[in-house]
Coordinates of C-alpha atoms in Angstrom, one line a residue:
X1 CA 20.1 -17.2 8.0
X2 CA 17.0 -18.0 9.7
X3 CA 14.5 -16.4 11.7
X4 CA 14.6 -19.1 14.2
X5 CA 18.4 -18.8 14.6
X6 CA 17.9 -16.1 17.2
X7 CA 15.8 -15.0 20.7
X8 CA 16.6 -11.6 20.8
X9 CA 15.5 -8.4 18.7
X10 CA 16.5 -5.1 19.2
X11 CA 15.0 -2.7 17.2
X12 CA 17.1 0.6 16.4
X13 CA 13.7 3.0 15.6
X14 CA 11.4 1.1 16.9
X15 CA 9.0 3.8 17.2
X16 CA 7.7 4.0 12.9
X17 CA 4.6 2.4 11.5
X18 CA 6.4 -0.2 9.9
X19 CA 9.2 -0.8 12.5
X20 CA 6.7 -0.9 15.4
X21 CA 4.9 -4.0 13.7
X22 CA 8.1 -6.1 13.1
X23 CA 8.4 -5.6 16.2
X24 CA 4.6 -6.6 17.9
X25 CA 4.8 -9.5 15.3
X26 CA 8.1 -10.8 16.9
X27 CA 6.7 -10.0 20.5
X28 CA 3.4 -12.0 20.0
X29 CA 5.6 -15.1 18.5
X30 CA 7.6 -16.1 21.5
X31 CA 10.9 -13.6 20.6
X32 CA 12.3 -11.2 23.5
X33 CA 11.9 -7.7 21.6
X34 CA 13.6 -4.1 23.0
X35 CA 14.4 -1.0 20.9
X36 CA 15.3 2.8 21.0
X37 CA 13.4 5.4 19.5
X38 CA 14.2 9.2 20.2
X39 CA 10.5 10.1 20.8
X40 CA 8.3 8.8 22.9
X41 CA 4.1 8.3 20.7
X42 CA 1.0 6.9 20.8
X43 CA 3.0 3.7 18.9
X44 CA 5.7 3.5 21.7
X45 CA 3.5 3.4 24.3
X46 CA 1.4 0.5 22.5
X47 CA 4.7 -1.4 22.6
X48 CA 4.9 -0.6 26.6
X49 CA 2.0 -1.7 26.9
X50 CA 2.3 -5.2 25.3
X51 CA 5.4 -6.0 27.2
X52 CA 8.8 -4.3 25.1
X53 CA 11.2 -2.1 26.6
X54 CA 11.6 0.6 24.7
X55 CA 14.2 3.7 26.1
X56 CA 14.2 7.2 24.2
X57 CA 18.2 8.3 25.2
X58 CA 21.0 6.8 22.8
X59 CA 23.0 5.0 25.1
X60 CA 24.2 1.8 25.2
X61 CA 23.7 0.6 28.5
X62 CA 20.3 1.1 28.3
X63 CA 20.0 -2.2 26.2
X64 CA 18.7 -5.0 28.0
X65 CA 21.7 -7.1 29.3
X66 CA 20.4 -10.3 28.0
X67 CA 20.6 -8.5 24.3
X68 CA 24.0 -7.3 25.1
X69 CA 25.3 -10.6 26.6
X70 CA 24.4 -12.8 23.2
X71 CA 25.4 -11.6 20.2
X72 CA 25.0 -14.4 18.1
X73 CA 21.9 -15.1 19.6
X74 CA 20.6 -11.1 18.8
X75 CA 19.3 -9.8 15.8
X76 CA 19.4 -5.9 15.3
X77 CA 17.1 -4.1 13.2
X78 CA 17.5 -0.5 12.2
X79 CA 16.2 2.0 10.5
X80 CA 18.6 4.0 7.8
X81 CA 17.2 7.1 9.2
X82 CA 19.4 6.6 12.4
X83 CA 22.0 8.8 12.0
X84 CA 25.4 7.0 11.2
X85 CA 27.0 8.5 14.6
X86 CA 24.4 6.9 16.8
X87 CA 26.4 5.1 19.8
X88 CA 24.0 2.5 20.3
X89 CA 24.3 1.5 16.2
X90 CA 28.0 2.1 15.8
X91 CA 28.5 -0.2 19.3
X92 CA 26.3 -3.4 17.5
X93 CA 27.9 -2.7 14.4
X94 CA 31.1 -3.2 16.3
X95 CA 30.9 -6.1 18.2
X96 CA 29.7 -9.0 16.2
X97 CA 25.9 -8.2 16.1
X98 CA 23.6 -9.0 13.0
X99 CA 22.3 -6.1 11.8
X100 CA 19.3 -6.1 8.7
X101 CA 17.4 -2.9 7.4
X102 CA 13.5 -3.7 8.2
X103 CA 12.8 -5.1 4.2
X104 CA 15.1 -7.6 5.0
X105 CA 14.2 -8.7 8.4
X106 CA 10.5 -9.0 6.6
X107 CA 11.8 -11.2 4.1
X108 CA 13.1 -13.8 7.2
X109 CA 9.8 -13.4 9.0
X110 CA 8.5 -14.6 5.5
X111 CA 10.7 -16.8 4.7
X112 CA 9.5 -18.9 7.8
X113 CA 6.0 -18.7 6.9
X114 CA 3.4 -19.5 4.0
X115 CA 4.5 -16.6 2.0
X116 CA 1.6 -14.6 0.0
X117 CA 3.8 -11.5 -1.9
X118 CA 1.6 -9.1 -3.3
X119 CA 3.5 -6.6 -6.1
X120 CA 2.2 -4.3 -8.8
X121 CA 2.8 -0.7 -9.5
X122 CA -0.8 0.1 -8.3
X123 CA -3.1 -2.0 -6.8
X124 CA -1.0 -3.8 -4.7
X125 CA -2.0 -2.1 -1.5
X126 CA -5.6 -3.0 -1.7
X127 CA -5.4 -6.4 -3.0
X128 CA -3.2 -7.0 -0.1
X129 CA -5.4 -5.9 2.2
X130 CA -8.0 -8.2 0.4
X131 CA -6.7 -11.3 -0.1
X132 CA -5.4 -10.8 3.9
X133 CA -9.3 -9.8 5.0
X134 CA -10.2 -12.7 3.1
X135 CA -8.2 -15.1 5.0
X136 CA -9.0 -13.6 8.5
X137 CA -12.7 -13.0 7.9
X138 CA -12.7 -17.0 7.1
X139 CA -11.5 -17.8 10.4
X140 CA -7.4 -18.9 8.9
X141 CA -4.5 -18.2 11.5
X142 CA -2.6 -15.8 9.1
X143 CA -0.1 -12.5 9.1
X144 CA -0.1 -9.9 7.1
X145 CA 2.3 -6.8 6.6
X146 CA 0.0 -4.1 4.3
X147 CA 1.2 -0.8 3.2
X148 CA -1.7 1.2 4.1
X149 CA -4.4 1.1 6.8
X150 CA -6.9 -0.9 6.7
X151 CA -10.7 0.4 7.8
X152 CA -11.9 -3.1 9.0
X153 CA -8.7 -3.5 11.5
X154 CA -7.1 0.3 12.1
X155 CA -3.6 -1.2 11.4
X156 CA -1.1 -2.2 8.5
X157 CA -0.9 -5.3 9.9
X158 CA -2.5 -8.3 11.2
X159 CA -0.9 -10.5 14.0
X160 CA -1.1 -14.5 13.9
X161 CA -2.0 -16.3 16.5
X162 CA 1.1 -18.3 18.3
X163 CA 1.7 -21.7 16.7
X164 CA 4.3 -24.3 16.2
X165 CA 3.8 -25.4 13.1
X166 CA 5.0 -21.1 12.0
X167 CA 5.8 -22.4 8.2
X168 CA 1.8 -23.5 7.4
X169 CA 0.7 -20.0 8.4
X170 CA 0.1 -18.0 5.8
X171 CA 1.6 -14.6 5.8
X172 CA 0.0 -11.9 3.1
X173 CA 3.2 -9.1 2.5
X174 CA 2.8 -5.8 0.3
X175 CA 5.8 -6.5 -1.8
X176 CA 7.3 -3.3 -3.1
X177 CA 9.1 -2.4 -5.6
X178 CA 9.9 1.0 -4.7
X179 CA 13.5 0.3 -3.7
X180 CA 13.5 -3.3 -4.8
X181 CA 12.9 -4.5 -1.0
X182 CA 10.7 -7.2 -3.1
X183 CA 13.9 -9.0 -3.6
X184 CA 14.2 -10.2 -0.1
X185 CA 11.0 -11.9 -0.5
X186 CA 10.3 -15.8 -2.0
X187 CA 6.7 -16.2 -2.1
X188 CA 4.8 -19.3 -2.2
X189 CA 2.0 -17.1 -4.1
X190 CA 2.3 -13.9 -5.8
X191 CA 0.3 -12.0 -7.2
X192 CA 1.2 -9.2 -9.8
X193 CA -1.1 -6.2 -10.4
X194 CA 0.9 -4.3 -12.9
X195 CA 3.9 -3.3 -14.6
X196 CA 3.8 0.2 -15.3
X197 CA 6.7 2.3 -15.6
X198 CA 6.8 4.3 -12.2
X199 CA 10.0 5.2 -9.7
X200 CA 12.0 6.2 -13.0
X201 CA 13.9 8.5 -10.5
X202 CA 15.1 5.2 -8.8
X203 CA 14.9 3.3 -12.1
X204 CA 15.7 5.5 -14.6
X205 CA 13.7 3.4 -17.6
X206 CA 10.7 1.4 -18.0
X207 CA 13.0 -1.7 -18.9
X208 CA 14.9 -1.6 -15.5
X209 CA 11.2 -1.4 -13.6
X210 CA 10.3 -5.1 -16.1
X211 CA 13.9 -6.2 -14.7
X212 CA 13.0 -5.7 -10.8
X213 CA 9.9 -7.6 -11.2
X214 CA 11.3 -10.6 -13.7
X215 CA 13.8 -10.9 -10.9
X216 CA 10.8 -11.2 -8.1
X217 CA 8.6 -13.9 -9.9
X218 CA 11.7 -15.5 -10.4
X219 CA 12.4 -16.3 -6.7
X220 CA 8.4 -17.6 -6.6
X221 CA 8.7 -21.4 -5.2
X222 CA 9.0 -23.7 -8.1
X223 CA 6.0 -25.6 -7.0
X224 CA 4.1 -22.0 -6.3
X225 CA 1.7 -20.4 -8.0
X226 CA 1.9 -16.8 -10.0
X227 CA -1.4 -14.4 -10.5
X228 CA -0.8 -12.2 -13.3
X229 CA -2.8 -9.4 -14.7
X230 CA -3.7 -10.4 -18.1
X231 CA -0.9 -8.9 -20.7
X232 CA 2.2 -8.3 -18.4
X233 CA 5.3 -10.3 -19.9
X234 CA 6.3 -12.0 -17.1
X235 CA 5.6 -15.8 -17.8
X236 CA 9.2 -17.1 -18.9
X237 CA 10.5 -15.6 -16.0
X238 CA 8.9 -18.1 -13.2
X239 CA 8.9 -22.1 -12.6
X240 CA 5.9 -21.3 -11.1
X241 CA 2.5 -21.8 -12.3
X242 CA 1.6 -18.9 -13.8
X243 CA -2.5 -18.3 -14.2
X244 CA -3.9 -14.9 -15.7
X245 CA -6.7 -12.7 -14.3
X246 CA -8.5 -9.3 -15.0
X247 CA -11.6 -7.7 -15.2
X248 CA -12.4 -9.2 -18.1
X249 CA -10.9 -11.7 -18.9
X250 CA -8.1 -14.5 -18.2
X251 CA -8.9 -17.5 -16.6
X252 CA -10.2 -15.3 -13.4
X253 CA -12.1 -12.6 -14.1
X254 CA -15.1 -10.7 -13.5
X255 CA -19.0 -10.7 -15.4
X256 CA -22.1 -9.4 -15.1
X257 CA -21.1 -6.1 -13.5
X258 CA -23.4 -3.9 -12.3
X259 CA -23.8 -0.6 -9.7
X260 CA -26.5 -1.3 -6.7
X261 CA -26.9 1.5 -4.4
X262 CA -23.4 2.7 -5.1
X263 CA -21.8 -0.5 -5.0
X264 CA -20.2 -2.6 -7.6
X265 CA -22.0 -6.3 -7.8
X266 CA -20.1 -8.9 -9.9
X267 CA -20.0 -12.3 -10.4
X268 CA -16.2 -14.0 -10.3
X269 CA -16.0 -16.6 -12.7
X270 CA -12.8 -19.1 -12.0
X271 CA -11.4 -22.1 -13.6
X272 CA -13.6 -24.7 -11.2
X273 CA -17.0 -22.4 -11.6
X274 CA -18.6 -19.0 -10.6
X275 CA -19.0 -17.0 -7.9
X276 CA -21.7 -15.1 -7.9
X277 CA -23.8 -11.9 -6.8
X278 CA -20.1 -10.3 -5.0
X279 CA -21.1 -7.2 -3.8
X280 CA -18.0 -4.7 -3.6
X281 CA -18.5 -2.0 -0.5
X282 CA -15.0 -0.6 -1.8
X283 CA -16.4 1.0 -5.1
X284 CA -14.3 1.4 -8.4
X285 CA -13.6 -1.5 -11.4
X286 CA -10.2 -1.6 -10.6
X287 CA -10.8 -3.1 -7.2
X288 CA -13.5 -5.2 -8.6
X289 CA -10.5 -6.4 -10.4
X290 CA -8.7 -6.0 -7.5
X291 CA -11.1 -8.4 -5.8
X292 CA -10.6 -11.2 -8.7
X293 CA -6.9 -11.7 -7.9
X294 CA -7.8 -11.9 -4.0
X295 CA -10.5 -14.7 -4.6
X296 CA -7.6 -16.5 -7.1
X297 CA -5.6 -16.5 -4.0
X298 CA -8.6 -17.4 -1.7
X299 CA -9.3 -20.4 -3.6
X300 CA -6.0 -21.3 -3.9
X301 CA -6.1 -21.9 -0.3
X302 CA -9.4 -23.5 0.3
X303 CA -11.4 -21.0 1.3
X304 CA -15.4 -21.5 -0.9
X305 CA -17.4 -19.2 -2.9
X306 CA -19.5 -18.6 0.3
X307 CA -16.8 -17.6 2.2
X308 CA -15.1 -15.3 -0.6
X309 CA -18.7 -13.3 -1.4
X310 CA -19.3 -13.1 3.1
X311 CA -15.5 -11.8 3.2
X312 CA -15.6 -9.7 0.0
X313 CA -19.3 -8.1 1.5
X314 CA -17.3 -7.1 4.5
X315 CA -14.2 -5.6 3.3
X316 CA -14.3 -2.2 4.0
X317 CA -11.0 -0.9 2.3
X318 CA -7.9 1.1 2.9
X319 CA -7.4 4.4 4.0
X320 CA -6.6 7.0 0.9
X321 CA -8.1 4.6 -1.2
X322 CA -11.3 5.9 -2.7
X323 CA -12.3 6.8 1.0
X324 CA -15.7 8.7 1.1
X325 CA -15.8 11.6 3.6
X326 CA -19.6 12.8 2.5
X327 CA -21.9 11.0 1.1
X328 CA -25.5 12.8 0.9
X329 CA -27.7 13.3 -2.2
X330 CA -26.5 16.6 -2.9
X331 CA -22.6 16.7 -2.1
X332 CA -20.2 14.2 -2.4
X333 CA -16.2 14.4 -1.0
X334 CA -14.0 11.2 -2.0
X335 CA -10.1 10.8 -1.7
X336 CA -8.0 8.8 -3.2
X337 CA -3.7 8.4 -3.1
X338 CA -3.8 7.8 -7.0
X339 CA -0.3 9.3 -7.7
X340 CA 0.3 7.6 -11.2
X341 CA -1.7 8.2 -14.5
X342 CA -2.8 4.5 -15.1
X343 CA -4.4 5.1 -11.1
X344 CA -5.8 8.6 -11.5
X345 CA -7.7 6.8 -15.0
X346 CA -8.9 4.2 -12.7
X347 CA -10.4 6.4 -10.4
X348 CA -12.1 8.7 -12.1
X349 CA -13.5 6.0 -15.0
X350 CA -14.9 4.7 -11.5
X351 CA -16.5 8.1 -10.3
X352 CA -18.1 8.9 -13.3
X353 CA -19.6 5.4 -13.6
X354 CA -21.1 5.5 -10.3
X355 CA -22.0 9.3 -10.6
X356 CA -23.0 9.3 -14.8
X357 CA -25.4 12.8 -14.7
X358 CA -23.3 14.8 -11.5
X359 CA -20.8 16.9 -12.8
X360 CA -17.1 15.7 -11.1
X361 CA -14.3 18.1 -10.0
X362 CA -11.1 16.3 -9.3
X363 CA -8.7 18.4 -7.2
X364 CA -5.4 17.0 -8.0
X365 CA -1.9 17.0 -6.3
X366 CA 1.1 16.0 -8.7
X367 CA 3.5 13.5 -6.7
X368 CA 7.3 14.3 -7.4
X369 CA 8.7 16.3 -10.3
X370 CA 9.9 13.2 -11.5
X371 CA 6.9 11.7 -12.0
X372 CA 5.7 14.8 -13.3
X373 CA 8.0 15.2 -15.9
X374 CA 7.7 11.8 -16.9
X375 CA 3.9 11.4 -17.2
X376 CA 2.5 15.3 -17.9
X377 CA 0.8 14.2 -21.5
X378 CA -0.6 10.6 -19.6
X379 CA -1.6 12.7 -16.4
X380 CA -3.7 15.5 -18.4
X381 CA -5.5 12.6 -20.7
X382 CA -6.5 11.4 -17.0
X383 CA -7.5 14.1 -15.3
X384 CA -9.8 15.2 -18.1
X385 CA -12.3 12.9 -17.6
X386 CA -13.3 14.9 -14.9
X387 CA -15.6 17.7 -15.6
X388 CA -13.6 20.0 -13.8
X389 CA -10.1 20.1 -12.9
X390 CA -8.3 22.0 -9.9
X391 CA -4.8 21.4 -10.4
X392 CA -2.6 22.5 -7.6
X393 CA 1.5 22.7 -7.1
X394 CA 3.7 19.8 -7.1
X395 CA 4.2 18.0 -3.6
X396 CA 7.9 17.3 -3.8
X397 CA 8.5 14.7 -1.6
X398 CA 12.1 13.9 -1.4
X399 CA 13.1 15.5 -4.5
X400 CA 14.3 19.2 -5.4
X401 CA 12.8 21.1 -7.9
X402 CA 13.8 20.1 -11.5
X403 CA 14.1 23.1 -13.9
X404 CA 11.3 23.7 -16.3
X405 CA 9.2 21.2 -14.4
X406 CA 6.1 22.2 -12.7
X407 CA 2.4 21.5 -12.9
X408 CA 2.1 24.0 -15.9
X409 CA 3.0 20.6 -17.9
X410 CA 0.0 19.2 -17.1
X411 CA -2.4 21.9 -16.7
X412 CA -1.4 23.3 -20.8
X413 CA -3.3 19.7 -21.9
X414 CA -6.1 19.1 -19.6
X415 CA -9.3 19.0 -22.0
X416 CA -12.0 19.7 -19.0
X417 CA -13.2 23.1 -17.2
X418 CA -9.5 23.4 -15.4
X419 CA -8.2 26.4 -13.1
X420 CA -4.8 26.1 -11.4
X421 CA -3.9 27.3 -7.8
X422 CA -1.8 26.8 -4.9
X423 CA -2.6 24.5 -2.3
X424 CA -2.9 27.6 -0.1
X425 CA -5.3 29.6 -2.2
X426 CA -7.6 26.0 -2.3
X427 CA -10.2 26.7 0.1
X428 CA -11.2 30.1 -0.8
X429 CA -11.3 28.7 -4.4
X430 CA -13.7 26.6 -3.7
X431 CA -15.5 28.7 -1.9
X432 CA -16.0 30.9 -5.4
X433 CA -16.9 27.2 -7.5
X434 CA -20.5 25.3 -7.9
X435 CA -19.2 22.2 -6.3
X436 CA -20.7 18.5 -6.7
X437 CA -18.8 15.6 -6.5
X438 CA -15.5 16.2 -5.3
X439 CA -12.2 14.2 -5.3
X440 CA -9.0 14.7 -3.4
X441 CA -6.0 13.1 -5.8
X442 CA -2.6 12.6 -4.8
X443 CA 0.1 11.2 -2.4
X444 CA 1.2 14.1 -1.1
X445 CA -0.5 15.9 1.8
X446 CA -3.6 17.1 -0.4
X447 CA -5.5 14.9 2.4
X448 CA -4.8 17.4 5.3
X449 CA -7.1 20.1 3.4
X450 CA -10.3 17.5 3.3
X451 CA -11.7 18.1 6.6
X452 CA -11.5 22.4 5.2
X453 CA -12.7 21.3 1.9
X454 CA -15.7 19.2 3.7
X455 CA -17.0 22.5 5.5
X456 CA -17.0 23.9 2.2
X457 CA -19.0 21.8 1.4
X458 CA -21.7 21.6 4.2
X459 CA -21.6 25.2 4.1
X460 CA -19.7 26.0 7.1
X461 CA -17.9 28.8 6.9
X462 CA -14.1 28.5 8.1

């Protein structure tokens, strides 16, 4: 199966983040595009507005005859949160139409292009973004399908411009390995941030997460090329070419790092020579690490030093990743979506490097019972390099709660100043604490409390 084998899409959801830019991507590349949603947004409208019918009652004449009339000709692509009783879904399902969840409609959009796959346990969203800001700030016709926001484009995506020749355009994808959607993809390029055990509630061991991602370097293009952090085990597992990077070392990697008005400056050294005096808006020396394995990937494809440092310069990172909100010489608010120990490590290493005499309170949000139970002793270590500590409830996502799991785990073995609170007792907490440099931690909805903890801050009173 082929992208090109069909002309219409119909998009069962069409209205989500991730659905909406499937569907603008097939709009803006020559494809008739329709699809039901059951509430009318902002990102519906934007669809209107750039020419795809989009109805909001479940009701099968509603769909465009043309869709209707060619079923071998349509391609259907839902969302599994549409309920299994949904007329319009059961009627496609019925009658001889294609129908594909959205991680495997990416992997055909891919799989017509120059595929970049991006994967790691963390990282991955940033060095997407990256290597993708890279290649549009250089002036190359590319795609992209991100997992976060970017600040320089207010999107998770990035549209190519219409071309024939679809297959030399490169196309930068977030490859995940949440629910092993990866698999759909076969990259030219991938790039592998890291390994970690994470997911275990999907997984269930560490060895099953190594299995999920021997399986994706696998499917790399024999003639393609692998970007591995330095020390995964993943080498055997290609017919690629497989070249190491990291902050230190590998045959990418980063020197002479230093801090410049709260920035990170860095030279990249690479197999054909250096790049140097990088200067890093985005601050933190996992994305200066981040920004090694983009530049791999930029010079793979052509682009120079001049271009990598003028891109790099420019980048101005993702939203929830170490996103300042204040920034004066007395208080400081950052957030950041770390949600794994290996993450929350980075981070703060980071903040006390850029901040080394200010005294740090992280505010922390445990992601999942799961993931607490998993990672309590790894968590704690973390979070005590902080000065202070404000750990709050667990966010629970889509779990239920696990008996004899709860932030307690974590709390018992932090080493720093520490209090514990709920999320709803947070504000007047703070209110009661000498505050400094504060971080928001988490990917759960710690975030909606920044713009309260920010008044706290300034001193306005709620």
């Amino acid at each position: 199966m082929q992208i090109t084998d069909y002309k219409y899409i119909y998009f069962l959801g069409i209205g989500g983040i991730g659905m909406s830019a499937l569907a603008r991507w097939f709009g803006v590349n020559g494809f008739e595009v329709a699809g039901y949603d059951r509430t009318q947004t902002h990102l519906t409208d934007t669809l209107h507005a750039e020419g795809i019918s989009v109805h909001f009652e479940d009701s099968v004449e509603l769909i465009p005859a043309a869709f209707l009339q060619n079923p071998a000709q349509t391609l259907v692509v839902f969302t599994p949160a549409i309920p299994k009783n949904h007329s319009e879904y059961n009627y496609l399902k019925d009658n001889g139409f294609t129908l594909q969840k959205r991680s495997q409609v990416l992997g055909l959009i891919a799989g017509g292009m120059f595929t970049i796959g991006v994967a790691g346990t963390h990282g991955k969203t940033t060095t997407s973004s990256m290597t993708a800001h890279l290649l549009r700030h250089s002036g190359v016709n590319c795609a992209a399908f991100l997992g976060g926001i970017t600040q320089n484009y207010g999107t998770n995506m990035l549209l190519n411009a219409p071309t024939a020749q679809l297959s030399q355009v490169p196309c930068v994808v977030e490859a995940d390995e949440f629910d092993r959607s990866f698999l759909t993809l076969f990259p030219d390029i991938a790039i592998v941030t890291s390994t970690d055990a994470d997911h275990l509630d999907i997984y269930g061991s560490h060895d099953s997460v190594l299995e999920s991602f021997s399986a994706y370097v696998s499917q790399i293009k024999p003639n393609g090329r692998l970007f591995m952090k330095k020390g995964l085990t993943l080498a055997d597992k290609t017919k690629a070419k497989v070249e190491e990077y990291s902050l230190n070392e590998g045959a990418y990697h980063a020197q002479n790092i230093r801090i410049e008005n709260a920035c990170f400056v860095f030279d990249v050294v690479h197999p054909e020579g250096i790049i140097s005096d990088i200067t890093l808006q985005v601050p933190g020396f996992h994305n200066v690490e981040n920004a090694v394995a983009a530049s791999a990937v930029g010079l793979a494809l052509g682009l120079s030093g001049d271009q990598i440092r003028a891109a790099i310069q420019t980048f101005g990172g993702v939203k929830r990743r170490f996103e300042y909100y204040l920034k004066t010489g007395q208080k400081v608010l950052i957030d950041d979506y770390a949600h794994h120990p290996a993450e929350v490590h980075a981070f703060l290493s980071s903040l006390k490097a850029l901040y080394p005499n200010r005294q740090v309170t992280a505010i922390f949000q445990p992601h999942l019972y799961s993931r607490t139970r998993d990672f309590a002793n790894e968590f704690a270590e973390s979070l005590s390099l902080a000065d202070n500590v404000i750990l709050l409830d667990i966010y629970p996502a889509r779990e239920l709660p696990i008996e004899g799991v709860s932030s307690d785990l974590i709390f018992d073995k932090i080493t720093s100043d520490k209090i514990q609170c709920l999320k709803s007792s947070l504000i007047d907490v703070l209110k009661n604490r000498p505050l400094d440099v504060v971080a928001t931690i988490g990917a759960g909805d710690i975030d909606s409390y920044i713009e309260s903890i920010k008044k706290v801050l300034e001193g306005i009173s709620e």
